[in-house]
Each structure stands twice: as C-alpha cells, then as structure tokens.
Coordinates of N, CA, C and O in Angstrom, one line a residue:
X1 N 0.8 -1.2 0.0 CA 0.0 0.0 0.0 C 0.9 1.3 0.0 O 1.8 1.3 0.8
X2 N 0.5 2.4 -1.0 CA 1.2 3.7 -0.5 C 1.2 4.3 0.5 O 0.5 3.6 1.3
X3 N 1.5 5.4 1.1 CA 1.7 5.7 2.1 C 1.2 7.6 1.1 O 1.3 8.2 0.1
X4 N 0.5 7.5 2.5 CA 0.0 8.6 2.4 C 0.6 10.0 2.3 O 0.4 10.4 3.4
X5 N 1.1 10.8 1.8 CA 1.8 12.3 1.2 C 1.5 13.1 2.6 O 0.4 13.1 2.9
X6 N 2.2 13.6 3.3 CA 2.0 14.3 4.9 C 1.7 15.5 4.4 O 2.1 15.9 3.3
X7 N 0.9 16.2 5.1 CA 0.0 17.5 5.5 C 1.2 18.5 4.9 O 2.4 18.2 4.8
X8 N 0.8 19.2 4.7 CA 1.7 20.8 4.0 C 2.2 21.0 5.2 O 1.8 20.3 6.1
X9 N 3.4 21.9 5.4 CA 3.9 22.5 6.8 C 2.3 23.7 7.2 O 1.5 24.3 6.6
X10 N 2.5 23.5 8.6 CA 2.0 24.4 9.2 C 0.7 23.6 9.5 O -0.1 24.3 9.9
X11 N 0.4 22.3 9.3 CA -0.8 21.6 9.5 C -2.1 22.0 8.6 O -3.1 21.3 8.5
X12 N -1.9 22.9 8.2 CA -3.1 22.9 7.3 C -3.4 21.9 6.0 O -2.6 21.5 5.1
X13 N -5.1 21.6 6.4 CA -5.2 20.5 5.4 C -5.2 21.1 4.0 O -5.2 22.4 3.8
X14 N -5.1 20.1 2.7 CA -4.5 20.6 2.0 C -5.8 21.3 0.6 O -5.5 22.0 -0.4
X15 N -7.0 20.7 1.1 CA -7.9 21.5 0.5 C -8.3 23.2 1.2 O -9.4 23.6 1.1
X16 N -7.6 23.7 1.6 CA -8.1 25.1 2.2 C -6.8 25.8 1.0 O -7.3 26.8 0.5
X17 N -5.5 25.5 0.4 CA -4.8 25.9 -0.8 C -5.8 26.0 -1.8 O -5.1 26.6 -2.7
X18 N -6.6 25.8 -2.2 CA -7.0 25.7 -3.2 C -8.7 26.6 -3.0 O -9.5 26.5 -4.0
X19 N -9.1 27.3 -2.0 CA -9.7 28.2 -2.2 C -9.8 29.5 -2.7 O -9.1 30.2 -2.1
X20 N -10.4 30.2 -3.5 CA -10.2 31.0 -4.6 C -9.9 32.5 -3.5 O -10.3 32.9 -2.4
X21 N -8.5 33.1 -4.6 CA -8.1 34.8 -3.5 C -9.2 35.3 -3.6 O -10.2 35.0 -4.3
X22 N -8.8 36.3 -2.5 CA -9.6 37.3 -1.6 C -10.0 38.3 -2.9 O -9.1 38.6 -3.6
X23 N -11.2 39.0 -3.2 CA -11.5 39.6 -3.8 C -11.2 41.0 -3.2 O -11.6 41.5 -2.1
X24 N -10.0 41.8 -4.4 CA -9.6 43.0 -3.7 C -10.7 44.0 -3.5 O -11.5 44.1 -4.4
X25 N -10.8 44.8 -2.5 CA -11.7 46.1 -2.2 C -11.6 47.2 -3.3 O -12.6 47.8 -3.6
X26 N -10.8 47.3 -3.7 CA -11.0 48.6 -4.7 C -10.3 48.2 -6.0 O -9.3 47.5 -5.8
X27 N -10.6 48.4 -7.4 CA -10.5 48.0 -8.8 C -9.2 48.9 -8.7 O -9.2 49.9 -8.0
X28 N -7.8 48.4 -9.8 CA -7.1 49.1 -9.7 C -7.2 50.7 -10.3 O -8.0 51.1 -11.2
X29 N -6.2 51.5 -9.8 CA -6.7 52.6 -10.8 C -6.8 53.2 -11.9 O -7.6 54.1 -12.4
X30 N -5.5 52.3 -12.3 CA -5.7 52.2 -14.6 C -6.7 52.1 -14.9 O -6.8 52.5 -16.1
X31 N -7.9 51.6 -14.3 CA -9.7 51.2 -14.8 C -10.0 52.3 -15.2 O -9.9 52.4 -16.4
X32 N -10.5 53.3 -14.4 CA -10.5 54.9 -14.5 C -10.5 55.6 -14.7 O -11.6 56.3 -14.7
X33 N -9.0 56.2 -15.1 CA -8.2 56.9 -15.3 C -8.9 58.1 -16.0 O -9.5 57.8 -17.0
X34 N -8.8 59.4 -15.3 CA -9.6 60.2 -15.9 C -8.8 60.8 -17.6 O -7.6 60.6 -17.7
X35 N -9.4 61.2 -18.6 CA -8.5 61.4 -20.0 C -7.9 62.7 -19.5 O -8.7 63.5 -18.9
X36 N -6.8 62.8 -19.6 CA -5.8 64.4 -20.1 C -5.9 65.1 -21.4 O -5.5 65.1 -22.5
X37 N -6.8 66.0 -20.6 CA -7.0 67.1 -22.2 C -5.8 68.0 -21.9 O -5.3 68.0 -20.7
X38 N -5.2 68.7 -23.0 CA -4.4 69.8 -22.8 C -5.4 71.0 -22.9 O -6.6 71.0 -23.2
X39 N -4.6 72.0 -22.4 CA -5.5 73.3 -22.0 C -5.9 73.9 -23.2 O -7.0 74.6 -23.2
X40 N -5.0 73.7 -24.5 CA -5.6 74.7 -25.7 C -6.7 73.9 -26.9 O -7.1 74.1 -28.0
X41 N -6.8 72.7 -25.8 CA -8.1 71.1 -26.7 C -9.3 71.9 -26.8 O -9.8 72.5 -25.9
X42 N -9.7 71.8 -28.1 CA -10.9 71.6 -28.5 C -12.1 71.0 -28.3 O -12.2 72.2 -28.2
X43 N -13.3 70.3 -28.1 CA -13.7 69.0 -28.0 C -14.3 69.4 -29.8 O -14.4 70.6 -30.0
X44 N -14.6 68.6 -30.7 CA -14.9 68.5 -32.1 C -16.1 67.3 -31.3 O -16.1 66.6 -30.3
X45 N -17.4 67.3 -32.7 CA -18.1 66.3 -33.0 C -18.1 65.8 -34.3 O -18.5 66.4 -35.2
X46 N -17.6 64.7 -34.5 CA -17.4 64.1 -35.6 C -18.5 62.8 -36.2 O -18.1 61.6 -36.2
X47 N -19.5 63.0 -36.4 CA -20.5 62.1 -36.8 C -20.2 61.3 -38.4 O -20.4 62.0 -39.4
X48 N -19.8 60.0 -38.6 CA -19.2 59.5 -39.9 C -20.0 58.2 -40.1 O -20.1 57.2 -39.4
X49 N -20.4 58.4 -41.4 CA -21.3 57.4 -42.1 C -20.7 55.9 -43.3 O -20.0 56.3 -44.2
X50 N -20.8 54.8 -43.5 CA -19.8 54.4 -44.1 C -20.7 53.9 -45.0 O -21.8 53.5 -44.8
X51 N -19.8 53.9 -46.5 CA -20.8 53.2 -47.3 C -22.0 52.1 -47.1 O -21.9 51.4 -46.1
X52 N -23.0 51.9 -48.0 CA -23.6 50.9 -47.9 C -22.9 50.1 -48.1 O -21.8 50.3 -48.5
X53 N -23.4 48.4 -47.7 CA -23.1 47.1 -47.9 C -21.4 47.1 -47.3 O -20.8 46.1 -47.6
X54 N -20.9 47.8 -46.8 CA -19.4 47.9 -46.6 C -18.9 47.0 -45.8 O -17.6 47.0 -45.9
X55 N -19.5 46.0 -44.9 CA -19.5 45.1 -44.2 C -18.5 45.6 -42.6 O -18.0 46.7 -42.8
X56 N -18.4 45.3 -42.0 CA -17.6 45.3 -40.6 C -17.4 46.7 -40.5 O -16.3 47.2 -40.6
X57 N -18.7 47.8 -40.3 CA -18.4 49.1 -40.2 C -18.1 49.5 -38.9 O -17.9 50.7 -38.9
X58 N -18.1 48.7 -37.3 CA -17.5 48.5 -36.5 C -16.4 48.9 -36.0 O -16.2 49.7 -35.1
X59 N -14.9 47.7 -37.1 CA -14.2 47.7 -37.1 C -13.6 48.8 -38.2 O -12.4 49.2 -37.9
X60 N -13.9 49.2 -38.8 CA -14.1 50.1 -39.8 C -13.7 51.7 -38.7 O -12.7 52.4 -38.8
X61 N -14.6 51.7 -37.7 CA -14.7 53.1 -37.0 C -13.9 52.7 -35.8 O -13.3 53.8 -35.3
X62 N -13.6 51.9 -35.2 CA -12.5 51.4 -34.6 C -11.0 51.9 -35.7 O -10.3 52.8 -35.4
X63 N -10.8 51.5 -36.4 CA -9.8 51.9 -37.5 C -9.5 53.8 -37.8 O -8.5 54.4 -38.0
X64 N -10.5 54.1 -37.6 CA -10.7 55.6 -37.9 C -9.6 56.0 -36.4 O -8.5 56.7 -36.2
X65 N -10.7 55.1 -35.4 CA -10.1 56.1 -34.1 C -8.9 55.6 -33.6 O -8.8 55.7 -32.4
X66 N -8.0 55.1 -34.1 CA -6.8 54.4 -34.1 C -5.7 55.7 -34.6 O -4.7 56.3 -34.2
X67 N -6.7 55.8 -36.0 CA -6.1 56.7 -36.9 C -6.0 58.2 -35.9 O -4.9 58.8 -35.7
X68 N -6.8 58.5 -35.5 CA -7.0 59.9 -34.6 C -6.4 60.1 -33.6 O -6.2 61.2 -33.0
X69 N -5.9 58.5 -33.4 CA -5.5 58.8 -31.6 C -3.7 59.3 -31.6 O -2.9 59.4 -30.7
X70 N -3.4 59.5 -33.0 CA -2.5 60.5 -32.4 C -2.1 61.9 -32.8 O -1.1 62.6 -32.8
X71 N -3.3 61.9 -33.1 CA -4.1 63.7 -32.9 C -4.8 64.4 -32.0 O -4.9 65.6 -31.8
X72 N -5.4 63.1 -31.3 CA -6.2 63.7 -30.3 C -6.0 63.2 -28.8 O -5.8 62.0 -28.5
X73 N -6.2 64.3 -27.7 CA -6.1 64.2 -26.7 C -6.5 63.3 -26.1 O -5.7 62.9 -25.3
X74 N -7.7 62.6 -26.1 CA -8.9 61.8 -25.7 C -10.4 61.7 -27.3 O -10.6 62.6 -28.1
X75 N -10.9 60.6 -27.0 CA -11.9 60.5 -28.0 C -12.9 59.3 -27.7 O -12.8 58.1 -27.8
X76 N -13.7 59.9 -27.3 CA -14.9 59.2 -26.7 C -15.8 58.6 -27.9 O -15.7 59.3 -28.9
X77 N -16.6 57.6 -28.2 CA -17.3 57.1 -29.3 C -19.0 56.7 -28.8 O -19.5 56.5 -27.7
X78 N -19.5 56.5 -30.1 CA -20.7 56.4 -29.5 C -21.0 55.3 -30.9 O -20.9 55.9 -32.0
X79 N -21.3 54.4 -30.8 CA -21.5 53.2 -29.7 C -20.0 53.2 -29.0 O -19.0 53.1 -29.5
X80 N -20.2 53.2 -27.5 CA -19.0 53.0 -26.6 C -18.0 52.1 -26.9 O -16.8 52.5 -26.7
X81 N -18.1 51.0 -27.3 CA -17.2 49.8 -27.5 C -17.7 49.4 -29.2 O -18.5 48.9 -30.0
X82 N -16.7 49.9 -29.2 CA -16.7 49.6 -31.3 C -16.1 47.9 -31.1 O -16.3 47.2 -32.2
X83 N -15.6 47.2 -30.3 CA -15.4 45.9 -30.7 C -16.0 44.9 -30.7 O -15.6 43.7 -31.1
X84 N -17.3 45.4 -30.0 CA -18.2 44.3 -29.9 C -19.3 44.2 -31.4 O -18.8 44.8 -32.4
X85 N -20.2 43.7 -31.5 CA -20.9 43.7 -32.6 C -22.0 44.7 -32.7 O -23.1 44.4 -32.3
X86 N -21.9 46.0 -33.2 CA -22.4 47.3 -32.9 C -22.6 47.7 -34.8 O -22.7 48.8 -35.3
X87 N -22.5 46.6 -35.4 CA -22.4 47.3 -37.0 C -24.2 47.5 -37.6 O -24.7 47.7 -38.7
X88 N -24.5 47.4 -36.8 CA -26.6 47.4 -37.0 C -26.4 49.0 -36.4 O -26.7 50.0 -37.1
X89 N -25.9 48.9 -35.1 CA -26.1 50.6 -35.0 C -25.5 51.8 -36.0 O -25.9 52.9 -36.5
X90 N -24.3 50.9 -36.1 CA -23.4 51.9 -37.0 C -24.2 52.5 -38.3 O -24.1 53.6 -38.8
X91 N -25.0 51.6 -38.5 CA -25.4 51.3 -39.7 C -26.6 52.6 -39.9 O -26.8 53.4 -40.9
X92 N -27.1 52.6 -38.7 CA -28.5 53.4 -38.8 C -28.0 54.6 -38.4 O -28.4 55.5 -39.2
X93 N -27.2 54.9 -37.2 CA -26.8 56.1 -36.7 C -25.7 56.7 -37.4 O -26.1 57.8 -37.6
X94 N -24.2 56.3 -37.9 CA -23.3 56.3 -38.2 C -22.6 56.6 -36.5 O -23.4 56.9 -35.6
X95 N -20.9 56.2 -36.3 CA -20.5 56.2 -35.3 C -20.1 58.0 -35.1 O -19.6 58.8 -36.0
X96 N -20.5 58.3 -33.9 CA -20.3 59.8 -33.1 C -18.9 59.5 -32.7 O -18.6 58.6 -31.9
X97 N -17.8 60.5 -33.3 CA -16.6 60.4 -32.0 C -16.7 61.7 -31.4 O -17.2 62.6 -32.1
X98 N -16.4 61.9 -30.3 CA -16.3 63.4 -29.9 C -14.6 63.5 -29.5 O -13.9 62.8 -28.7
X99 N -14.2 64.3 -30.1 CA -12.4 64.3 -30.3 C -12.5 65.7 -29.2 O -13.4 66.6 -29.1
X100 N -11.0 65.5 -28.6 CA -10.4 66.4 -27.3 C -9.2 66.6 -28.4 O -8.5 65.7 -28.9
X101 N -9.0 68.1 -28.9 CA -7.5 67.7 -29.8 C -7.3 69.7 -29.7 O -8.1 70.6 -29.3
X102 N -6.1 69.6 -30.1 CA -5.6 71.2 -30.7 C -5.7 71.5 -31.9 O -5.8 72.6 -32.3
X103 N -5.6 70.2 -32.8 CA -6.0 70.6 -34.3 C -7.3 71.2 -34.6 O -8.2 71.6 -34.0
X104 N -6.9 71.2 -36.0 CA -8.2 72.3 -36.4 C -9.1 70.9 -36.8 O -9.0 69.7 -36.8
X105 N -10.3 72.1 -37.0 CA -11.4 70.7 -37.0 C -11.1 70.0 -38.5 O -11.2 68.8 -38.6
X106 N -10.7 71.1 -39.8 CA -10.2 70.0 -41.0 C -9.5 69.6 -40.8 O -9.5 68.6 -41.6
X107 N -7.9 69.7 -40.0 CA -7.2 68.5 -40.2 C -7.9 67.2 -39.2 O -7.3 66.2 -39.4
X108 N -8.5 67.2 -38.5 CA -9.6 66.1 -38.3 C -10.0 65.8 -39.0 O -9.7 64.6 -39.3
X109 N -11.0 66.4 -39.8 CA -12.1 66.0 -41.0 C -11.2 65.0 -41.9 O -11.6 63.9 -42.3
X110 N -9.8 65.7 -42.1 CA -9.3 64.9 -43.4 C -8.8 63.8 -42.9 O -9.3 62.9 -43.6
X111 N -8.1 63.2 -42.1 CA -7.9 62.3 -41.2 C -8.7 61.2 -41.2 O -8.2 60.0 -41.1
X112 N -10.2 61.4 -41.2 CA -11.1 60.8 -41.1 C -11.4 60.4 -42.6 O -11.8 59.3 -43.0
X113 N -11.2 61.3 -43.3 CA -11.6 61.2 -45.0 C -10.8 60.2 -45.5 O -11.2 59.6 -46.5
X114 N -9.8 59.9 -44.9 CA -8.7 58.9 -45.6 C -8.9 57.6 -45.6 O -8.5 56.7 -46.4
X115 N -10.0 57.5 -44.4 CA -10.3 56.0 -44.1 C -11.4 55.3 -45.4 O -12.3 55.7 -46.1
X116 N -10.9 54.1 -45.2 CA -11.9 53.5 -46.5 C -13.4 53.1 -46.3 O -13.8 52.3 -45.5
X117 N -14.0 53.7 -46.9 CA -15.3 53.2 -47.1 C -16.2 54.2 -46.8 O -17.4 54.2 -46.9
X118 N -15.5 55.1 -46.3 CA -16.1 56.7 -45.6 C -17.2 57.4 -46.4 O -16.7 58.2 -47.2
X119 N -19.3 57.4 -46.4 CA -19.5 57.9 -47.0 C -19.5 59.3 -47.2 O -19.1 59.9 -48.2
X120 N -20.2 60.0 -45.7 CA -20.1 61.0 -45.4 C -19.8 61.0 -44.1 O -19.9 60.1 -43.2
X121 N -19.0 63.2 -43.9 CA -18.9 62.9 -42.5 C -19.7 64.2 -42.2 O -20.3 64.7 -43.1
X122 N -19.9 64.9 -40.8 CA -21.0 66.2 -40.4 C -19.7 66.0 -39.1 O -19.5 65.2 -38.2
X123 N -18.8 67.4 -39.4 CA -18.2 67.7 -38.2 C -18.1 69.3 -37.9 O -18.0 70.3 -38.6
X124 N -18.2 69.2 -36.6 CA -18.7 70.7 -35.9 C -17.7 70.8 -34.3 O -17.3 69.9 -33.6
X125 N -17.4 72.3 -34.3 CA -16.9 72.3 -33.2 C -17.5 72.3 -31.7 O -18.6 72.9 -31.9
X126 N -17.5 71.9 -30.4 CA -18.4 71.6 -29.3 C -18.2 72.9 -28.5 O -19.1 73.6 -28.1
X127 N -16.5 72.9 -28.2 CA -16.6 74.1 -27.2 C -14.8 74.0 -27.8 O -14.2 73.5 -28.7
X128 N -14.4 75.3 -26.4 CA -12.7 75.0 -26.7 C -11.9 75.5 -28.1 O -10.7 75.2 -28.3
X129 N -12.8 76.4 -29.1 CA -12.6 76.4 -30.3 C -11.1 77.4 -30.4 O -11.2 78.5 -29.7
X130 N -10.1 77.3 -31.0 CA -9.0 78.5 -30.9 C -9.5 79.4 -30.9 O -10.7 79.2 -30.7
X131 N -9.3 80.7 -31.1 CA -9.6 81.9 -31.8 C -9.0 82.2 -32.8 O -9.5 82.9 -33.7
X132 N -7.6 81.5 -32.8 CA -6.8 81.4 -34.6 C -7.9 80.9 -35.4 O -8.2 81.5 -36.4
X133 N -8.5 79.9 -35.2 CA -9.0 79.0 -36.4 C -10.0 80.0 -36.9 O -10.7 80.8 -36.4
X134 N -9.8 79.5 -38.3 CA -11.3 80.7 -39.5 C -12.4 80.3 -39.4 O -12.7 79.2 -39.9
X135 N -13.1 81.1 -39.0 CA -15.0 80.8 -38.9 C -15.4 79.7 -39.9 O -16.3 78.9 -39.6
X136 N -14.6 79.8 -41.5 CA -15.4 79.2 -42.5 C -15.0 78.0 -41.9 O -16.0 77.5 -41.4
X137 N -13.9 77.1 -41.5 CA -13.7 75.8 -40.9 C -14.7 75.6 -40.2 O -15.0 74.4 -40.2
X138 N -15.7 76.3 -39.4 CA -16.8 75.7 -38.2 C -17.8 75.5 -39.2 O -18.5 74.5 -39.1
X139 N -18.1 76.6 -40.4 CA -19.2 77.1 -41.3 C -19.3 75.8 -42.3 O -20.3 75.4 -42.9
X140 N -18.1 75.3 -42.2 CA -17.7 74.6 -44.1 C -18.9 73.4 -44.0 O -19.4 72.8 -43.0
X141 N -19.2 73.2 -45.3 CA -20.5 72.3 -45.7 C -19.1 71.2 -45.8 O -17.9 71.1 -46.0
X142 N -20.5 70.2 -45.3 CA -19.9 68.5 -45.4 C -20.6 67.9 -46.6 O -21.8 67.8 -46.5
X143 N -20.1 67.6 -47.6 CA -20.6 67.2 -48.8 C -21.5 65.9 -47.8 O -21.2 65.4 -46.7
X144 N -22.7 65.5 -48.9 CA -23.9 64.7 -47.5 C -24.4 65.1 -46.6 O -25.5 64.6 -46.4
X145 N -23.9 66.1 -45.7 CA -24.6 66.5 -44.7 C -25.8 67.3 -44.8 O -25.9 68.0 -45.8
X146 N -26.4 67.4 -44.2 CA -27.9 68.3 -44.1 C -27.9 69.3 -43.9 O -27.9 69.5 -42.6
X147 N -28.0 70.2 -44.4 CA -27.6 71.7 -44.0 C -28.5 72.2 -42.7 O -29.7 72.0 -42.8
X148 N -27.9 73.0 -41.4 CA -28.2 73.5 -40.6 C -29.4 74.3 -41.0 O -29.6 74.8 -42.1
X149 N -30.4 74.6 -39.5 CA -31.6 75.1 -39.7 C -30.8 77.0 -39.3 O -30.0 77.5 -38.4
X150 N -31.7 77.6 -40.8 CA -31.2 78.8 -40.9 C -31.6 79.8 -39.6 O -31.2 81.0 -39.7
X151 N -32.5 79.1 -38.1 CA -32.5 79.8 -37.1 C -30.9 79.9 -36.5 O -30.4 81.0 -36.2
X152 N -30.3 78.6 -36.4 CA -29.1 78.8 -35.9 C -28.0 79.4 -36.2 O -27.0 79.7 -35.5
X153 N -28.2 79.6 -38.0 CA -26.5 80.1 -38.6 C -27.2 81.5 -38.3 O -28.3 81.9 -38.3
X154 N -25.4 82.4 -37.9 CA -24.9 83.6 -37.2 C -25.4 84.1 -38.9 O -25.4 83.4 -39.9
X155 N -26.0 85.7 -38.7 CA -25.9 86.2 -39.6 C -24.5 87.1 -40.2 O -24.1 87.8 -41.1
X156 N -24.2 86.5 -39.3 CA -22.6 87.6 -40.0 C -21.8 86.6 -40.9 O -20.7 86.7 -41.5
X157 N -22.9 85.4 -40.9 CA -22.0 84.3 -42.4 C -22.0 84.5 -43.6 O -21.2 84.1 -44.4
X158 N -23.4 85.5 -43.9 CA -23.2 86.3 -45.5 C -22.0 86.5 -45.8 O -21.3 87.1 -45.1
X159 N -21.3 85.8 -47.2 CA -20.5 86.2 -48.0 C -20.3 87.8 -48.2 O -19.4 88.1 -49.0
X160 N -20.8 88.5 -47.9 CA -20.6 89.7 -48.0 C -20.3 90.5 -46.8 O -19.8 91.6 -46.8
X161 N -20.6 89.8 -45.8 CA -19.7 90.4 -44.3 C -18.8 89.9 -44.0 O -18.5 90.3 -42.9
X162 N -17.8 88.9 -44.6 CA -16.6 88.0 -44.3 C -15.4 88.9 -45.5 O -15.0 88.3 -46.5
X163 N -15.2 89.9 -45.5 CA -14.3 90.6 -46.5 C -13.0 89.8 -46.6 O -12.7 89.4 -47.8
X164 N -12.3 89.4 -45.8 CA -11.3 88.5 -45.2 C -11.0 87.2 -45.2 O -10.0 86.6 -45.0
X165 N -12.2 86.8 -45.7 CA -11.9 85.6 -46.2 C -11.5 85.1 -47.2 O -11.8 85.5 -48.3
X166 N -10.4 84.0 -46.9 CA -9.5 83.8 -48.1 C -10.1 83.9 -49.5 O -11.3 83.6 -49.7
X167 N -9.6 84.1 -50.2 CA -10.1 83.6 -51.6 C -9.8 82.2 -52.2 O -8.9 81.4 -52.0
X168 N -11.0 82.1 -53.2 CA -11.5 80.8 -53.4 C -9.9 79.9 -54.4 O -9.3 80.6 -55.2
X169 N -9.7 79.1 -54.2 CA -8.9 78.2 -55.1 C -9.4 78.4 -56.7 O -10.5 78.4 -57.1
X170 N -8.3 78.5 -57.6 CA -8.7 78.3 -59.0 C -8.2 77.3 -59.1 O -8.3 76.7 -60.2

C-alpha cells in the first residue's frame, strides 16, 4: 500500500490551498483613469457614415479612431465599445466620435476622409474652439450633410460680411 503524502507545513489541510483569492476592495486605478486634455483642446463632433453594404463598419470606425488617436487628446465614441458587434447601430446612426484635440477641425475631417469606405462625415466644433481658427472651418459644408436650420447660422455668415476671407482656389 502507498503511504500517504504528509499534510503541508503548518498543518493545514490541503484542500483550504485551493480556495479562490480574496476579492480585492478597490479596482485598480488604470480602470478609470480620468483622459488628459491639454488646455488649448478643443472637444470636435465628428459624426461618420460608411458606405452601404461595406461590411464590418465597426471595425471600420474602430480603424478611424486608431487613426486619430494621435491627434487627439482623448476621443470618446458612441456606440461606446466599437469591438463588440455594434455594426446594425453603426449602420443606422453612423458612429459619433467626440475628439479632445488642438488641431483644427479640418485636419480632423481629413484624417477621417482617408479611411476607406467613408460615406459622409457632419463635423462641428463643441466648445474650446481657438480663436486662430477661421469661422469658414466651423461654417464649411460636409458634402452629404444636411444643412443646418437657418435659425441657428450667425448672420454675420453672409458672404458679403466675411471681406477676409481667403479667396477661393482656382
């Protein structure tokens, strides 16, 4: 007959080792972590649409904000978690990012333009806006987008009260 394997030191029997650890009191604090805006950040709303039938528009807007993240301070999304299966929302809503950044809102826009499958985008500034940046960047039409209700556009956007604004490209 074998002989039986002796108790751990310390007498404890040997099924109490094998009870699951102590569930810590507080989550660490990387969970958290509040985002770091810098002080001259923007926040931008960037609402982006992706072609029809484009398949994995998800991963698609996950891709965008990969692309962004190193332009921008922080960038919150809506649907929250692009890695789960959210492409029905995507689909109907297009994905919202709200970007924390110092750039201007078109070198965002274009950023976003680069990505493939991009139908349209509708981006506007939230708060935080420079005072360098040119009115027409907040003003500029988004090819697709719906144009704003003429209660809200500033009347000082007449082409005829902007003397200063650049002239057009030939």
């Amino acid at each position: 007959p074998a002989a039986a394997s002796p108790p751990p030191a310390g007498g404890a029997p040997a099924e109490k080792e094998k009870d699951p650890p102590a569930v810590p009191e507080e989550p660490p604090a990387a969970a958290e972590e509040e985002p770091v805006i810098s002080a001259g950040a923007a926040a931008l709303s960037v609402r982006v649409f992706f072609e029809q039938d484009c398949k994995m528009e998800n991963i698609r807007a996950y891709q965008i904000v990969n692309a962004l993240s190193g332009l921008a301070d922080h960038i919150d999304t809506l649907p929250a978690d692009l890695l789960e299966d959210c492409s029905d929302e995507i689909i109907a809503n297009g994905v919202l990012l709200t970007v924390y950044t110092s750039e201007s809102l078109e070198r965002i826009r274009a950023a976003v333009a680069e990505s493939l499958f991009v139908k349209s985008i509708e981006a506007r500034v939230l708060d935080g806006a420079p005072e360098e940046e040119e009115p027409s960047e907040e003003a500029a039409p988004v090819p697709g987008a719906a144009p704003e209700s003429a209660e809200d556009a500033p009347a000082a956007a007449a082409p005829e009260t902007v003397p200063d604004a650049p002239p057009a490209a030939a």
